[in-house]
Coordinates of C-alpha atoms in Angstrom, one line a residue:
X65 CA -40.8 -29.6 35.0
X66 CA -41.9 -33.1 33.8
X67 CA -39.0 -33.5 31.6
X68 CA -35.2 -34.6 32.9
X69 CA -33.1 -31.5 32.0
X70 CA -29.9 -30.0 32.5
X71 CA -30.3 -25.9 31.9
X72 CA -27.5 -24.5 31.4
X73 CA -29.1 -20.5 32.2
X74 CA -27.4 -16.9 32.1
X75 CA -27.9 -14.3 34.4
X76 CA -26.9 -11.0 34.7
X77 CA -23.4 -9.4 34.4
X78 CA -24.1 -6.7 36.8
X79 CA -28.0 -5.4 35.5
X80 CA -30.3 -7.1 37.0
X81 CA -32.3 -5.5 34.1
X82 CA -30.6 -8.1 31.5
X83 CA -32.3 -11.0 33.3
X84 CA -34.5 -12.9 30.4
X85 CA -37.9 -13.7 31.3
X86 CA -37.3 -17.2 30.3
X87 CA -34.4 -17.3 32.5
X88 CA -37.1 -16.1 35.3
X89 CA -39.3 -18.9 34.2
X90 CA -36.7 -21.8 33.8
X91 CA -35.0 -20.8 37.2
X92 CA -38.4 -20.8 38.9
X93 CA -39.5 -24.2 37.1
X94 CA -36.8 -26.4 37.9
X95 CA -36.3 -28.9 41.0
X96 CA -32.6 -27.5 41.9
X97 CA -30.0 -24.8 40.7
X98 CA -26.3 -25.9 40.8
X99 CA -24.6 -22.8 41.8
X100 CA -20.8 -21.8 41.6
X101 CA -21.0 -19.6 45.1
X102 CA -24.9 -20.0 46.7
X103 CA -24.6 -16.9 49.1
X104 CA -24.5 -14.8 45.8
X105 CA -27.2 -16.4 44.0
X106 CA -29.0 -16.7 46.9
X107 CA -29.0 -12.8 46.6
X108 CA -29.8 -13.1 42.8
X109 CA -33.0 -15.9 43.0
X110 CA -34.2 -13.6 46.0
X111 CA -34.6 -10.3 44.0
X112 CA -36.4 -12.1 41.3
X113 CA -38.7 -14.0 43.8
X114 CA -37.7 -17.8 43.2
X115 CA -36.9 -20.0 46.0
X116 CA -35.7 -22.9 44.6
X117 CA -33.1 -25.0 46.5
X118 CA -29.5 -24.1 45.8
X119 CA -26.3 -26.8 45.7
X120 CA -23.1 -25.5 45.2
X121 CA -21.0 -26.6 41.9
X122 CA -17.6 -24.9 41.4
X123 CA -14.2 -26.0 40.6
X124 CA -13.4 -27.7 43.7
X125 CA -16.5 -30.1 43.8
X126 CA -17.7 -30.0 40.1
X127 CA -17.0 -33.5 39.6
X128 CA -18.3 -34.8 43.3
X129 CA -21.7 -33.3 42.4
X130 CA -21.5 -34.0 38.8
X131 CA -22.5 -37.6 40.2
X132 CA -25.1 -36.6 42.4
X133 CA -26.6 -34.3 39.4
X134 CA -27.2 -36.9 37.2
X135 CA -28.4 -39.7 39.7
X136 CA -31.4 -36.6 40.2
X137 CA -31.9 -36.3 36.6
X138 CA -32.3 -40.2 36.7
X139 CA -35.1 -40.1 38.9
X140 CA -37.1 -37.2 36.9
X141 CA -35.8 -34.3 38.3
X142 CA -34.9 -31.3 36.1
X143 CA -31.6 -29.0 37.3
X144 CA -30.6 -25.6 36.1
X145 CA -26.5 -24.4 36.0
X146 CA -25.5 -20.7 36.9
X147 CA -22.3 -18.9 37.4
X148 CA -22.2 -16.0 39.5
X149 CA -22.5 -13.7 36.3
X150 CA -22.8 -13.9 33.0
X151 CA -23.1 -16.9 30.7
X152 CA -21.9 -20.3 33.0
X153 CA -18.7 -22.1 31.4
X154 CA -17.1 -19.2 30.1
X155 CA -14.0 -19.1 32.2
X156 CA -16.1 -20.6 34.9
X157 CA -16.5 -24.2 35.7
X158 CA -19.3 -27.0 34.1
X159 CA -18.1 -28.4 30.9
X160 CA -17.3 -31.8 32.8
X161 CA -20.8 -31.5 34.3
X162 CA -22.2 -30.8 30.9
X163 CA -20.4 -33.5 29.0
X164 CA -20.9 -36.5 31.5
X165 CA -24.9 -34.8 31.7
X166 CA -25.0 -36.0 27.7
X167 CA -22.7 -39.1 28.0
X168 CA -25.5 -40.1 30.3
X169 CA -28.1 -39.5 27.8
X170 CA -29.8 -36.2 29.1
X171 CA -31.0 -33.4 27.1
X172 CA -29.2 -29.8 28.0
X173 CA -30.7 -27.1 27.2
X174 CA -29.2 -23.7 26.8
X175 CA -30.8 -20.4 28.0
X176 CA -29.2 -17.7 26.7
X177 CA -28.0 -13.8 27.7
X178 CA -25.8 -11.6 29.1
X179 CA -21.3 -12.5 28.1
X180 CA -18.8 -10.2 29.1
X181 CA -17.0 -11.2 26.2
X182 CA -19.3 -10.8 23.9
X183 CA -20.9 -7.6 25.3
X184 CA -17.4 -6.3 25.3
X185 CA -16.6 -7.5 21.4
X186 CA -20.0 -6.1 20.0
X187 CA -19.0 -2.7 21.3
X188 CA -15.4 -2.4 20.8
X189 CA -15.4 -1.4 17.2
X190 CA -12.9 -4.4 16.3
X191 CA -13.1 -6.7 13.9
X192 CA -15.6 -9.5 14.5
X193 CA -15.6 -11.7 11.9
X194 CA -13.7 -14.1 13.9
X195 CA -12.0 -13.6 17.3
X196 CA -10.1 -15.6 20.1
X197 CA -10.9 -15.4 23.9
X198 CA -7.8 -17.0 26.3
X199 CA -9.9 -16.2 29.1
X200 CA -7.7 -15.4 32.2
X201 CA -3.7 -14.4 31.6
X202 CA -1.4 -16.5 34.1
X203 CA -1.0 -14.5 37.1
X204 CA 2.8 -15.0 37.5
X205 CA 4.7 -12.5 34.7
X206 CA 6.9 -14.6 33.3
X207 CA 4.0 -16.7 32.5
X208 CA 1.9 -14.3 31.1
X209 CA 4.6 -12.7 29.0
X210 CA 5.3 -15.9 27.6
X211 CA 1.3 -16.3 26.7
X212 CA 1.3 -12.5 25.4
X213 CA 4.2 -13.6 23.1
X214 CA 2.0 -16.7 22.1
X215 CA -0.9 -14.2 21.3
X216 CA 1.1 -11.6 19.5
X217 CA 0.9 -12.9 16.1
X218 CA -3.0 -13.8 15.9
X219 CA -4.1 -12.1 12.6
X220 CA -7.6 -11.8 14.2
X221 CA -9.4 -9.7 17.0
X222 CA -8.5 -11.5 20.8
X223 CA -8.9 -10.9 24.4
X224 CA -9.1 -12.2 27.7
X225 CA -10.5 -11.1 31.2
X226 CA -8.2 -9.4 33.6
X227 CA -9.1 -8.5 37.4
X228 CA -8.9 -5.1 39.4
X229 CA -5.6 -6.7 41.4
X230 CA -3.6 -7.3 37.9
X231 CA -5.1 -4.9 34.9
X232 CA -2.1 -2.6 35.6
X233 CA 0.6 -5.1 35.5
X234 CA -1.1 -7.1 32.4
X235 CA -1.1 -3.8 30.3
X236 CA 2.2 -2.8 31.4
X237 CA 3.3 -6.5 30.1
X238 CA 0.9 -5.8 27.0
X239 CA 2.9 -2.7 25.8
X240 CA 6.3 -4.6 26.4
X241 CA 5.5 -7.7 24.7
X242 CA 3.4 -6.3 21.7
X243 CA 5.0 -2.6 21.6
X244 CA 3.5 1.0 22.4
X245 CA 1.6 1.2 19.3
X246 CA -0.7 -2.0 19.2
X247 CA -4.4 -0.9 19.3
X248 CA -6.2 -2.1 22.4
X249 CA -9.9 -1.4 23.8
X250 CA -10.6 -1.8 28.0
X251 CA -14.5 -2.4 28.9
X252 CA -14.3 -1.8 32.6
X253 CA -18.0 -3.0 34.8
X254 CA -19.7 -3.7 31.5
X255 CA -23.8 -3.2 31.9
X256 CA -23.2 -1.6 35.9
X257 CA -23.1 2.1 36.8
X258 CA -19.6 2.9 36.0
X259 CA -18.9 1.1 32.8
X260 CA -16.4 2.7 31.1
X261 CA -14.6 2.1 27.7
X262 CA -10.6 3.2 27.2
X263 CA -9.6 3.0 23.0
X264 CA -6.5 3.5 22.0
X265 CA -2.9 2.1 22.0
X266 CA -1.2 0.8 24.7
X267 CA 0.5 3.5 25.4
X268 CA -2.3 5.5 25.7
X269 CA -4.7 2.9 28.0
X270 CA -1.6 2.4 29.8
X271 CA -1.0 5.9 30.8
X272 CA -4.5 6.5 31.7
X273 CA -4.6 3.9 34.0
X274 CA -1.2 5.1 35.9
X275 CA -3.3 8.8 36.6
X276 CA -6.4 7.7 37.2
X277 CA -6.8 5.3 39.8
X278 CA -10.6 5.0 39.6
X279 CA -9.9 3.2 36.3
X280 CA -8.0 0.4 37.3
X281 CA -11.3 -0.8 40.0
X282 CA -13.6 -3.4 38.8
X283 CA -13.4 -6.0 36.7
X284 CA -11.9 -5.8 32.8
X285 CA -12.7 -7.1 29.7
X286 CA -9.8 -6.4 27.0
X287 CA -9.8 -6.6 23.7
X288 CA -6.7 -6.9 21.2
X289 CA -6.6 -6.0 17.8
X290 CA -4.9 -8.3 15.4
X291 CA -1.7 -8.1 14.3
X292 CA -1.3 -6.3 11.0
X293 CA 2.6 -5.4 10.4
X294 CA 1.9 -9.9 9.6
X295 CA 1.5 -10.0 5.4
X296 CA -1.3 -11.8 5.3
X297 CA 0.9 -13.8 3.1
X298 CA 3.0 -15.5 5.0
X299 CA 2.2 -17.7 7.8
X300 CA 3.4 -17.2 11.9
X301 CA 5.3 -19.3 13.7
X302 CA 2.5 -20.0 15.8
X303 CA 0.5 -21.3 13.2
X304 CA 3.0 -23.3 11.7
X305 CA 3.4 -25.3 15.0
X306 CA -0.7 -25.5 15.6
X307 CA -0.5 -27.0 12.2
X308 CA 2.2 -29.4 13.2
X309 CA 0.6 -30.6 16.0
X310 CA -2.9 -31.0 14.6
X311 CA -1.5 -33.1 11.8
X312 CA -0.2 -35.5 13.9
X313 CA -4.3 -36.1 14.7
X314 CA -6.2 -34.7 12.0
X315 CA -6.7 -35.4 8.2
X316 CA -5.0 -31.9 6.5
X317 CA -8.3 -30.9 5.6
X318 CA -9.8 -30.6 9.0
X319 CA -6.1 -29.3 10.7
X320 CA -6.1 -26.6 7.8
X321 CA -9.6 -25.2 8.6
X322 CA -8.9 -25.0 12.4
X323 CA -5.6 -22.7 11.9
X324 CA -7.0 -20.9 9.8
X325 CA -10.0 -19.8 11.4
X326 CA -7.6 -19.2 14.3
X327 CA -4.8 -16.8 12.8
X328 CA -6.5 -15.8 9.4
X329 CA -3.9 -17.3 7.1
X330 CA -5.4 -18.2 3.7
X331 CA -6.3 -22.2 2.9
X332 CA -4.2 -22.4 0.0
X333 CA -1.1 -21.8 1.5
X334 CA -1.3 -24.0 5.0
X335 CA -2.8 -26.9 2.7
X336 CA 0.4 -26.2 0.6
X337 CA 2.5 -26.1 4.1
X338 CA 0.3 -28.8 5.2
X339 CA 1.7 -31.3 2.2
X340 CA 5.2 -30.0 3.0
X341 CA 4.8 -31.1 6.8
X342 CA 3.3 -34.6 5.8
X343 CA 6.3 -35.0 3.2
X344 CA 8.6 -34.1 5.6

């Protein structure tokens, strides 16, 4: 390609069937792929017939090669970013790659496809009308109690990935931190042979996955629904320290919009809170 580019490109979660033809094209096209593990995508590039040279770019080295990446962008080269599934920089390394890419003046250019996330959310018969994704839960307990606890009040649909090592404990800390009855979906290996779907409660997920073994393997997206014992009429504690915090920073207008796209508390009442705060 004649043109300096970044790609940022998606590849498949675990069907090779989801990869775009343009993804084909632009993988094919460029000068190098940045990789986050090269023995996998190695695997990946083979099976789609592009040999392209591969350079490794994960959290250990990101901002090493970030340098290196944008001195061949310099010189006319044209690069491409993968994960090793799915869309790259969701819960995966590159935004410092991607922002120091335009600092320097170079076009990125997204190729879109598969998202665990949103694969999971479009299926999960939750609310989408706005959503939150934390990504990984801490993997110490006390830590990811204390991030459940943060959660808990979120008016709005959230989730977070969870691994084959941890789903059992994570649920089992789900249904003590937000109670037997709060309504959770599990997407287990979304888009590869044994995708499976659990609905339910806690409770319910929870006890599934204590006598059936075969459900806890592979890797997990879940999906929370909001809280609704909340009136929509009164605001969490959560929000009211976002708030706080964001109007240290932020004119009120701008701090109100981002809580409330967050928890799904109405305008009118953290712009009245908002005032209170400033007064105060």
């Amino acid at each position: 390609m004649s043109e300096s580019v970044l790609y940022v490109v998606s590849t498949p979660i675990g069907n090779l069937g989801d990869m775009t033809p343009r993804a084909v094209e632009v993988l094919g096209s460029v000068d190098i792929i940045a990789a986050e593990d090269t023995r996998y995508s190695k695997r990946l590039l083979s099976h789609f017939g592009i040999n392209v040279r591969l350079i490794s770019c994960h959290e250990h080295n990101e901002r090493y090669q970030t340098a290196k990446i944008i001195e061949r962008l310099h010189h006319g080269e044209s690069v491409a970013l993968i994960s090793d599934a799915g869309t790259p920089l969701i819960s995966d390394p590159g935004y410092y790659l991607v922002r120091k890419v335009r600092e320097a003046g170079i076009n990125v250019i997204a190729v879109p496809g598969a998202c665990a996330i949103i694969a999971a959310l479009s299926i999960s018969g939750l609310a989408t009308d706005r959503f939150y994704f934390e990504g990984f839960l801490p993997a110490k307990a006390s830590r990811r109690k204390k991030k459940l606890d943060e959660l808990s009040d979120m008016l709005c649909t959230w989730g977070f990935y969870e691994s084959t090592h941890r789903i059992r404990d994570s649920i089992d800390d789900c249904l003590e931190v937000l109670g037997a009855n709060r309504y959770i979906v599990l997407v287990r290996e979304i888009t590869k042979k044994f995708e499976t779907v659990l609905a339910g409660s806690i409770e319910q997920v929870q006890n599934i996955l204590q006598n059936d073994a075969a459900q806890c393997k592979g890797e997990f997206v879940v999906l929370v629904e909001g809280n609704k014992s909340i009136s929509s009429s009164l605001i969490c504690s959560n929000a009211k320290t976002l708030l706080a915090h964001l109007l240290k920073e932020l004119p009120i207008k701008k701090a109100v919009a981002i809580v409330a796209d967050m928890y799904g508390h109405q305008k009118k009442e953290l712009y009245n809170l908002a005032l209170t705060l400033k007064q105060g």
